[in-house]
Tab-separated table of C-alpha atoms in Angstrom:
chain	number	residue	atom	x	y	z
A	12	UNK	CA	0.000	0.000	0.000
A	13	UNK	CA	1.443	3.350	-1.047
A	14	UNK	CA	0.790	6.530	0.880
A	15	UNK	CA	0.126	9.563	-1.274
A	16	UNK	CA	2.410	12.523	-0.718
A	17	UNK	CA	-0.264	15.125	-0.026
A	18	UNK	CA	-0.308	16.794	3.370
A	19	UNK	CA	-2.710	15.044	5.753
A	20	UNK	CA	-4.919	17.241	7.921
A	21	UNK	CA	-8.360	17.077	9.518
A	22	UNK	CA	-11.266	18.166	7.339
A	23	UNK	CA	-15.010	18.766	7.370
A	24	UNK	CA	-17.490	15.884	7.228
A	25	UNK	CA	-14.888	13.188	7.756
A	26	UNK	CA	-15.505	10.075	9.853
A	27	UNK	CA	-13.532	7.055	11.031
A	28	UNK	CA	-16.037	4.837	9.208
A	29	UNK	CA	-15.995	6.602	5.817
A	30	UNK	CA	-15.287	4.316	2.869
A	31	UNK	CA	-13.286	6.203	0.259
A	32	UNK	CA	-11.308	3.469	-1.490
A	33	UNK	CA	-11.758	-0.155	-0.470
A	34	UNK	CA	-13.460	-1.570	2.596
A	35	UNK	CA	-12.365	-4.531	4.653
A	36	UNK	CA	-14.478	-6.083	7.366
A	37	UNK	CA	-13.111	-6.758	10.819
A	38	UNK	CA	-14.822	-10.047	11.601
A	39	UNK	CA	-13.928	-12.191	14.591
A	40	UNK	CA	-14.865	-15.864	14.919
A	41	UNK	CA	-16.122	-15.195	18.481
A	42	UNK	CA	-14.037	-18.183	19.570
A	43	UNK	CA	-11.608	-16.546	22.031
A	44	UNK	CA	-8.819	-19.098	21.516
A	45	UNK	CA	-8.815	-18.496	17.767
A	46	UNK	CA	-9.241	-14.729	17.986
A	47	UNK	CA	-6.571	-14.130	20.636
A	48	UNK	CA	-4.180	-16.317	18.659
A	49	UNK	CA	-4.841	-14.510	15.376
A	50	UNK	CA	-4.355	-11.081	16.932
A	51	UNK	CA	-1.178	-12.332	18.610
A	52	UNK	CA	0.179	-13.242	15.182
A	53	UNK	CA	-0.704	-9.775	13.865
A	54	UNK	CA	1.122	-7.979	16.687
A	55	UNK	CA	4.067	-10.369	16.438
A	56	UNK	CA	4.486	-9.925	12.689
A	57	UNK	CA	4.221	-6.137	12.970
A	58	UNK	CA	6.866	-6.097	15.710
A	59	UNK	CA	9.153	-8.354	13.702
A	60	UNK	CA	8.843	-6.177	10.595
A	61	UNK	CA	9.758	-3.089	12.622
A	62	UNK	CA	12.784	-4.746	14.236
A	63	UNK	CA	14.002	-6.015	10.878
A	64	UNK	CA	13.660	-2.510	9.440
A	65	UNK	CA	15.676	-1.051	12.335
A	66	UNK	CA	18.419	-3.673	12.020
A	67	UNK	CA	18.562	-3.157	8.250
A	68	UNK	CA	19.391	0.526	8.913
A	69	UNK	CA	21.814	0.460	11.871
A	70	UNK	CA	23.108	3.947	11.092
A	71	UNK	CA	19.626	5.507	11.352
A	72	UNK	CA	19.673	6.768	14.926
A	73	UNK	CA	16.081	8.009	14.766
A	74	UNK	CA	14.832	4.497	14.029
A	75	UNK	CA	17.094	2.830	16.587
A	76	UNK	CA	16.245	5.290	19.359
A	77	UNK	CA	12.492	5.732	18.792
A	78	UNK	CA	11.071	2.858	16.712
A	79	UNK	CA	12.299	0.194	19.101
A	80	UNK	CA	9.877	1.249	21.848
A	81	UNK	CA	6.651	0.460	19.936
A	82	UNK	CA	8.312	-2.723	18.650
A	83	UNK	CA	8.968	-3.874	22.226
A	84	UNK	CA	5.392	-3.049	23.182
A	85	UNK	CA	3.988	-5.028	20.238
A	86	UNK	CA	6.226	-8.029	20.966
A	87	UNK	CA	5.095	-8.010	24.595
A	88	UNK	CA	1.463	-7.637	23.550
A	89	UNK	CA	1.804	-10.596	21.185
A	90	UNK	CA	3.021	-12.779	24.068
A	91	UNK	CA	0.128	-11.677	26.290
A	92	UNK	CA	-2.389	-12.434	23.545
A	93	UNK	CA	-0.870	-15.852	22.845
A	94	UNK	CA	-0.859	-16.768	26.540
A	95	UNK	CA	-4.509	-15.776	26.802
A	96	UNK	CA	-5.269	-17.842	23.696
A	97	UNK	CA	-3.649	-20.882	25.312
A	98	UNK	CA	-5.674	-20.372	28.491
A	99	UNK	CA	-8.877	-20.138	26.433
A	100	UNK	CA	-7.891	-23.383	24.703
A	101	UNK	CA	-7.558	-25.250	28.000
A	102	UNK	CA	-10.372	-23.679	30.015
A	103	UNK	CA	-13.884	-23.710	28.583
A	104	UNK	CA	-15.917	-21.989	31.283
A	105	UNK	CA	-16.410	-18.343	30.353
A	106	UNK	CA	-16.644	-17.136	33.947
A	107	UNK	CA	-13.435	-18.929	34.931
A	108	UNK	CA	-11.567	-17.339	32.016
A	109	UNK	CA	-12.902	-13.925	33.007
A	110	UNK	CA	-11.720	-14.418	36.599
A	111	UNK	CA	-8.249	-15.435	35.396
A	112	UNK	CA	-7.918	-12.443	33.074
A	113	UNK	CA	-9.091	-10.048	35.770
A	114	UNK	CA	-6.654	-11.519	38.280
A	115	UNK	CA	-3.622	-11.760	35.993
A	116	UNK	CA	-4.336	-8.659	33.888
A	117	UNK	CA	-1.172	-8.081	31.781
A	118	UNK	CA	1.177	-10.178	33.924
A	119	UNK	CA	2.868	-12.621	31.549
A	120	UNK	CA	4.460	-14.674	34.313
A	121	UNK	CA	1.142	-15.168	36.123
A	122	UNK	CA	-0.612	-16.013	32.859
A	123	UNK	CA	1.961	-18.685	32.025
A	124	UNK	CA	1.754	-20.138	35.538
A	125	UNK	CA	-2.028	-20.298	35.237
A	126	UNK	CA	-1.739	-22.008	31.861
A	127	UNK	CA	0.715	-24.582	33.226
A	128	UNK	CA	-1.535	-25.414	36.167
A	129	UNK	CA	-4.491	-25.955	33.827
A	130	UNK	CA	-2.620	-28.211	31.391
A	131	UNK	CA	-1.856	-31.828	32.287
A	132	UNK	CA	-0.014	-32.509	29.045
A	133	UNK	CA	2.510	-29.743	28.353
A	134	UNK	CA	4.004	-30.000	24.867
A	135	UNK	CA	7.290	-28.320	25.830
A	136	UNK	CA	10.044	-29.901	27.900
A	137	UNK	CA	11.186	-28.905	31.382
A	138	UNK	CA	14.124	-26.832	30.118
A	139	UNK	CA	11.951	-24.873	27.691
A	140	UNK	CA	9.341	-24.238	30.366
A	141	UNK	CA	11.984	-23.074	32.858
A	142	UNK	CA	13.577	-20.725	30.316
A	143	UNK	CA	10.229	-19.194	29.410
A	144	UNK	CA	9.176	-18.803	33.033
A	145	UNK	CA	12.421	-17.013	33.943
A	146	UNK	CA	12.219	-14.766	30.884
A	147	UNK	CA	8.611	-13.750	31.526
A	148	UNK	CA	9.445	-13.037	35.155
A	149	UNK	CA	12.283	-10.779	33.996
A	150	UNK	CA	9.872	-8.851	31.760
A	151	UNK	CA	7.488	-8.353	34.679
A	152	UNK	CA	10.300	-7.069	36.888
A	153	UNK	CA	10.873	-4.208	34.436
A	154	UNK	CA	7.446	-3.705	32.814
A	155	UNK	CA	4.824	-5.035	35.195
A	156	UNK	CA	1.891	-3.028	33.806
A	157	UNK	CA	2.655	-3.332	30.084
A	158	UNK	CA	2.926	0.446	29.788
A	159	UNK	CA	6.644	1.170	30.196
A	160	UNK	CA	7.298	1.461	26.469
A	161	UNK	CA	4.033	3.286	25.681
A	162	UNK	CA	4.790	6.501	27.563
A	163	UNK	CA	7.771	8.696	28.507
A	164	UNK	CA	10.120	6.904	30.854
A	165	UNK	CA	10.004	7.657	34.557
A	166	UNK	CA	12.808	9.115	36.641
A	167	UNK	CA	13.203	5.724	38.341
A	168	UNK	CA	13.754	4.128	34.938
A	169	UNK	CA	16.367	6.708	33.970
A	170	UNK	CA	18.237	6.203	37.236
A	171	UNK	CA	18.921	2.637	36.121
A	172	UNK	CA	19.108	2.846	32.332
A	173	UNK	CA	20.166	6.404	31.466
A	174	UNK	CA	22.920	6.539	28.821
A	175	UNK	CA	22.775	2.767	28.319
A	176	UNK	CA	22.452	1.036	24.965
A	177	UNK	CA	19.739	-1.613	24.603
A	178	UNK	CA	20.792	-4.439	22.288
A	179	UNK	CA	18.010	-4.514	19.702
A	180	UNK	CA	19.048	-7.807	18.094
A	181	UNK	CA	19.463	-9.690	21.383
A	182	UNK	CA	16.225	-8.370	22.886
A	183	UNK	CA	14.387	-9.086	19.645
A	184	UNK	CA	15.727	-12.644	19.465
A	185	UNK	CA	14.579	-13.289	23.037
A	186	UNK	CA	11.059	-12.246	22.027
A	187	UNK	CA	11.274	-14.586	19.010
A	188	UNK	CA	12.393	-17.376	21.322
A	189	UNK	CA	9.511	-16.773	23.749
A	190	UNK	CA	7.029	-16.756	20.879
A	191	UNK	CA	8.448	-19.997	19.480
A	192	UNK	CA	8.248	-21.769	22.844
A	193	UNK	CA	4.674	-20.587	23.418
A	194	UNK	CA	3.696	-21.623	19.896
A	195	UNK	CA	5.137	-25.065	20.632
A	196	UNK	CA	2.860	-25.176	23.699
A	197	UNK	CA	-0.009	-24.849	21.249
A	198	UNK	CA	1.083	-27.117	18.394
A	199	UNK	CA	3.834	-29.328	19.802
A	200	UNK	CA	5.998	-28.264	16.861
A	201	UNK	CA	9.082	-26.049	16.982
A	202	UNK	CA	8.881	-23.447	14.212
A	203	UNK	CA	12.534	-23.100	13.253
A	204	UNK	CA	11.579	-20.595	10.547
A	205	UNK	CA	11.275	-18.031	13.344
A	206	UNK	CA	14.176	-19.077	15.578
A	207	UNK	CA	15.663	-22.329	16.839
A	208	UNK	CA	14.912	-22.939	20.495
A	209	UNK	CA	18.025	-22.522	22.627
A	210	UNK	CA	17.415	-22.824	26.359
A	211	UNK	CA	20.944	-21.586	27.037
A	212	UNK	CA	19.915	-18.136	25.797
A	213	UNK	CA	20.041	-15.593	28.658
A	214	UNK	CA	16.672	-14.962	30.280
A	215	UNK	CA	17.223	-11.272	31.095
A	216	UNK	CA	14.657	-9.055	29.400
A	217	UNK	CA	16.935	-6.014	29.126
A	218	UNK	CA	20.118	-6.761	27.172
A	219	UNK	CA	22.881	-4.196	26.988
A	220	UNK	CA	25.110	-3.409	24.033
A	221	UNK	CA	28.569	-1.901	24.305
A	222	UNK	CA	28.004	0.635	21.537
A	223	UNK	CA	25.270	2.652	19.866
A	224	UNK	CA	25.593	1.407	16.281
A	225	UNK	CA	22.366	-0.394	15.459
A	226	UNK	CA	21.228	-0.254	19.076
A	227	UNK	CA	18.803	1.841	21.134
A	228	UNK	CA	20.301	4.657	23.191
A	229	UNK	CA	18.393	5.603	26.341
A	230	UNK	CA	18.828	9.361	26.496
A	231	UNK	CA	17.258	12.057	28.600
A	232	UNK	CA	16.005	15.448	27.508
A	233	UNK	CA	16.451	18.757	29.269
A	234	UNK	CA	12.642	18.921	29.255
A	235	UNK	CA	10.840	17.074	32.022
A	236	UNK	CA	8.165	14.701	30.732
A	237	UNK	CA	9.623	14.824	27.233
A	238	UNK	CA	7.403	12.900	24.831
A	239	UNK	CA	9.622	13.123	21.739
A	240	UNK	CA	10.906	9.539	21.563
A	241	UNK	CA	7.532	7.891	22.141
A	242	UNK	CA	5.462	10.329	20.056
A	243	UNK	CA	7.869	10.038	17.140
A	244	UNK	CA	8.257	6.296	17.450
A	245	UNK	CA	4.582	5.390	17.582
A	246	UNK	CA	3.581	7.685	14.742
A	247	UNK	CA	6.478	6.733	12.445
A	248	UNK	CA	6.017	3.029	13.059
A	249	UNK	CA	2.294	3.313	12.279
A	250	UNK	CA	3.200	5.046	9.016
A	251	UNK	CA	5.791	2.376	8.177
A	252	UNK	CA	3.407	-0.512	8.845
A	253	UNK	CA	0.600	1.175	6.927
A	254	UNK	CA	2.848	1.323	3.877
A	255	UNK	CA	3.749	-2.350	4.374
A	256	UNK	CA	0.151	-3.595	4.400
A	257	UNK	CA	-0.709	-6.235	1.835
A	258	UNK	CA	-4.205	-7.037	0.629
A	259	UNK	CA	-4.228	-10.465	2.298
A	260	UNK	CA	-3.581	-9.185	5.819
A	261	UNK	CA	-5.275	-5.786	5.899
A	262	UNK	CA	-8.078	-6.814	8.271
A	263	UNK	CA	-5.993	-8.371	11.010
A	264	UNK	CA	-2.894	-6.150	10.765
A	265	UNK	CA	-5.013	-3.020	10.843
A	266	UNK	CA	-5.538	-3.600	14.576
A	267	UNK	CA	-1.921	-2.945	15.641
A	268	UNK	CA	-1.730	0.044	13.289
A	269	UNK	CA	-4.898	1.620	14.678
A	270	UNK	CA	-3.641	1.023	18.214
A	271	UNK	CA	-0.307	2.693	17.395
A	272	UNK	CA	-2.100	5.727	15.968
A	273	UNK	CA	-4.484	5.907	18.900
A	274	UNK	CA	-1.547	5.805	21.303
A	275	UNK	CA	0.283	8.484	19.295
A	276	UNK	CA	-2.797	10.726	19.571
A	277	UNK	CA	-2.998	10.114	23.330
A	278	UNK	CA	0.700	10.970	23.634
A	279	UNK	CA	0.143	14.093	21.533
A	280	UNK	CA	-2.641	15.253	23.843
A	281	UNK	CA	-0.513	14.616	26.926
A	282	UNK	CA	2.448	16.447	25.404
A	283	UNK	CA	0.260	19.540	25.006
A	284	UNK	CA	-1.028	19.003	28.558
A	285	UNK	CA	2.505	19.597	29.855
A	286	UNK	CA	2.979	22.814	27.860
A	287	UNK	CA	5.103	25.426	29.643
A	288	UNK	CA	3.238	28.500	28.427
A	289	UNK	CA	2.032	31.173	30.851
A	290	UNK	CA	-1.561	30.076	30.379
A	291	UNK	CA	-1.465	26.359	30.984
A	292	UNK	CA	-3.148	23.486	32.756
A	293	UNK	CA	-2.682	23.671	36.518
A	294	UNK	CA	-0.272	21.172	38.064
A	295	UNK	CA	-2.848	19.556	40.335
A	296	UNK	CA	-5.076	18.891	37.315
A	297	UNK	CA	-2.174	17.443	35.327
A	298	UNK	CA	-1.361	15.164	38.248
A	299	UNK	CA	-4.933	13.887	38.439
A	300	UNK	CA	-5.270	13.030	34.729
A	301	UNK	CA	-1.703	12.319	33.612
A	302	UNK	CA	-2.315	8.553	33.472
A	303	UNK	CA	-5.802	8.778	31.980
A	304	UNK	CA	-6.659	7.151	28.647
A	305	UNK	CA	-9.858	9.201	28.244
A	306	UNK	CA	-9.033	11.283	25.180
A	307	UNK	CA	-12.016	13.611	25.232
A	308	UNK	CA	-13.264	13.898	28.807
A	309	UNK	CA	-9.911	14.146	30.604
A	310	UNK	CA	-7.320	15.204	28.045
A	311	UNK	CA	-8.900	17.282	25.288
A	312	UNK	CA	-11.376	19.121	27.528
A	313	UNK	CA	-8.526	20.273	29.755
A	314	UNK	CA	-6.287	21.620	26.985
A	315	UNK	CA	-8.803	22.963	24.457
A	316	UNK	CA	-9.291	26.290	26.263
A	317	UNK	CA	-5.558	26.952	26.332
A	318	UNK	CA	-5.240	26.152	22.628
A	319	UNK	CA	-8.207	28.358	21.714
A	320	UNK	CA	-6.711	31.248	23.699
A	321	UNK	CA	-3.349	31.149	21.972
A	322	UNK	CA	-4.796	30.416	18.531
A	323	UNK	CA	-7.060	33.476	18.836
A	324	UNK	CA	-4.149	35.567	20.105
A	325	UNK	CA	-2.188	34.664	16.964
A	326	UNK	CA	-5.237	35.224	14.706
A	327	UNK	CA	-5.282	31.551	13.757
A	328	UNK	CA	-8.403	29.956	12.305
A	329	UNK	CA	-10.258	28.249	15.168
A	330	UNK	CA	-12.159	25.955	12.814
A	331	UNK	CA	-9.485	23.248	12.985
A	332	UNK	CA	-9.859	23.072	16.755
A	333	UNK	CA	-13.640	22.792	16.410
A	334	UNK	CA	-13.182	19.980	13.903
A	335	UNK	CA	-10.718	18.239	16.192
A	336	UNK	CA	-13.323	18.344	18.951
A	337	UNK	CA	-15.654	16.300	16.725
A	338	UNK	CA	-12.875	13.894	15.746
A	339	UNK	CA	-11.785	13.184	19.304
A	340	UNK	CA	-15.398	12.690	20.433
A	341	UNK	CA	-15.849	10.066	17.722
A	342	UNK	CA	-12.591	8.295	18.533
A	343	UNK	CA	-13.519	8.248	22.220
A	344	UNK	CA	-16.825	6.569	21.400
A	345	UNK	CA	-15.017	3.924	19.338
A	346	UNK	CA	-12.155	3.272	21.754
A	347	UNK	CA	-12.779	4.907	25.108
A	348	UNK	CA	-9.920	3.413	27.131
A	349	UNK	CA	-7.359	2.513	24.481
A	350	UNK	CA	-7.994	-1.238	24.612
A	351	UNK	CA	-10.391	-1.959	21.737
A	352	UNK	CA	-7.564	-2.540	19.252
A	353	UNK	CA	-5.292	-4.318	21.725
A	354	UNK	CA	-7.629	-7.271	22.280
A	355	UNK	CA	-10.295	-9.017	20.196
A	356	UNK	CA	-12.784	-8.931	23.071
A	357	UNK	CA	-13.218	-7.887	26.692
A	358	UNK	CA	-12.471	-10.049	29.738
A	359	UNK	CA	-16.105	-11.166	29.597
A	360	UNK	CA	-15.724	-12.172	25.914
A	361	UNK	CA	-17.778	-9.216	24.671
A	362	UNK	CA	-16.852	-8.300	21.091
A	363	UNK	CA	-17.281	-4.538	20.877
A	364	UNK	CA	-15.710	-4.037	17.449
A	365	UNK	CA	-16.860	-6.878	15.241
A	366	UNK	CA	-18.211	-7.305	11.740
A	367	UNK	CA	-17.586	-3.638	10.979
A	368	UNK	CA	-16.459	-2.527	7.515
A	369	UNK	CA	-13.626	0.001	7.513
A	370	UNK	CA	-11.382	1.550	4.896
A	371	UNK	CA	-7.911	1.334	6.447
A	372	UNK	CA	-6.653	4.040	4.080
A	373	UNK	CA	-9.392	6.361	5.337
A	374	UNK	CA	-8.831	5.378	8.988
A	375	UNK	CA	-5.119	6.066	8.666
A	376	UNK	CA	-5.668	9.516	7.151
A	377	UNK	CA	-8.409	10.365	9.644
A	378	UNK	CA	-6.231	9.517	12.637
A	379	UNK	CA	-3.051	10.908	11.101
A	380	UNK	CA	-4.878	14.205	10.591
A	381	UNK	CA	-5.602	14.304	14.324
A	382	UNK	CA	-1.977	13.599	15.127
A	383	UNK	CA	-0.697	16.280	12.753
A	384	UNK	CA	-2.933	18.926	14.319
A	385	UNK	CA	-1.643	18.062	17.799
A	386	UNK	CA	1.918	18.092	16.520
A	387	UNK	CA	1.345	21.561	15.080
A	388	UNK	CA	-0.211	22.757	18.345
A	389	UNK	CA	2.802	21.521	20.284
A	390	UNK	CA	5.181	23.395	17.975
A	391	UNK	CA	3.087	26.550	18.334
A	392	UNK	CA	3.070	26.312	22.130
A	393	UNK	CA	6.814	25.662	22.279
A	394	UNK	CA	7.414	28.799	20.237
A	395	UNK	CA	5.068	30.826	22.440
A	396	UNK	CA	6.680	29.503	25.634
A	397	UNK	CA	10.133	30.521	24.364
A	398	UNK	CA	8.841	33.991	23.445
A	399	UNK	CA	7.152	34.446	26.820
A	400	UNK	CA	10.302	33.349	28.615
A	401	UNK	CA	12.428	35.801	26.622
A	402	UNK	CA	10.004	38.630	27.320
A	403	UNK	CA	10.014	37.886	31.045
A	404	UNK	CA	13.808	37.803	31.178
A	405	UNK	CA	13.988	41.231	29.520
A	406	UNK	CA	11.851	42.869	32.201
């Protein structure tokens, strides 16, 4: 799929569900084992494509230092989905599955332990099981809520990893290994086309490299709560994967792409939330909503007044902000908490986005238009903040 070169922006009478070119229908089987497994494959393949692209361009620092974060998230998500598929395969009672998912949430180690306890005939050997268990536990030690690589890193994270290089190839191969072992749990067959199982591979989630060439540098910005790496990474990776889409996999691989764009929009809203202009969101309000996934109610409603003020002050057309209000309302109705495109169904096996025709080209442009407006707003506010600071220093 080729992306046209015209500038993408929000426009009148445009909806997520418009069909402008070719529609594809998102249709789940409503068999959780099958659906979780299929979505796991989609996230896994997207993550693998991104890692291969990074490793094919080791001298591209922007890719190494920003694209790797969404790749790690997608790899981790693929493991969670596959573990949940395996649990659904072994356990048939809907209420029991719901209780397990609610208890384990995103914890890979707990999910694998639950799967093991429910399976009397494991298709992997003791060494493979031990390797996987140790590796998943290492992931949970670093990323227990499955959100570390979705948002700007915390000060605690930087205290440990600042100025370190993450080894992209080694960390990627460990994800491939985990996927292969889990797939063997399902089929009893080792897929050597992905990677050969080697239980002597280190089980540490974070792998360090001794240099920056072709690896991910963990750097800090002079700005607190700097969103650059994550905002850039999620948006650029969504663009890359959109261009990679083939006709045969549009329906299933559209899910990771839509999630990436949705997360980029959430990051864009939060980046504006932390603007350092004189008129800005109060700190206590930022603190109360900084972890919210509610795009309209918590994020947009708290920054829209500030944006309207400065846009009017600069004689900018306010129509784009009014249009954005409609866009973000619609997106919030489709995916209120940022989980619709991460899972095929809810914990209670409710399929909220099923049998719906979409035009992925239209969806991409619709969401990319939202992102571009937020990106422009952030640039405007940065410029204003610098001007205000200069004016204050001259008095």
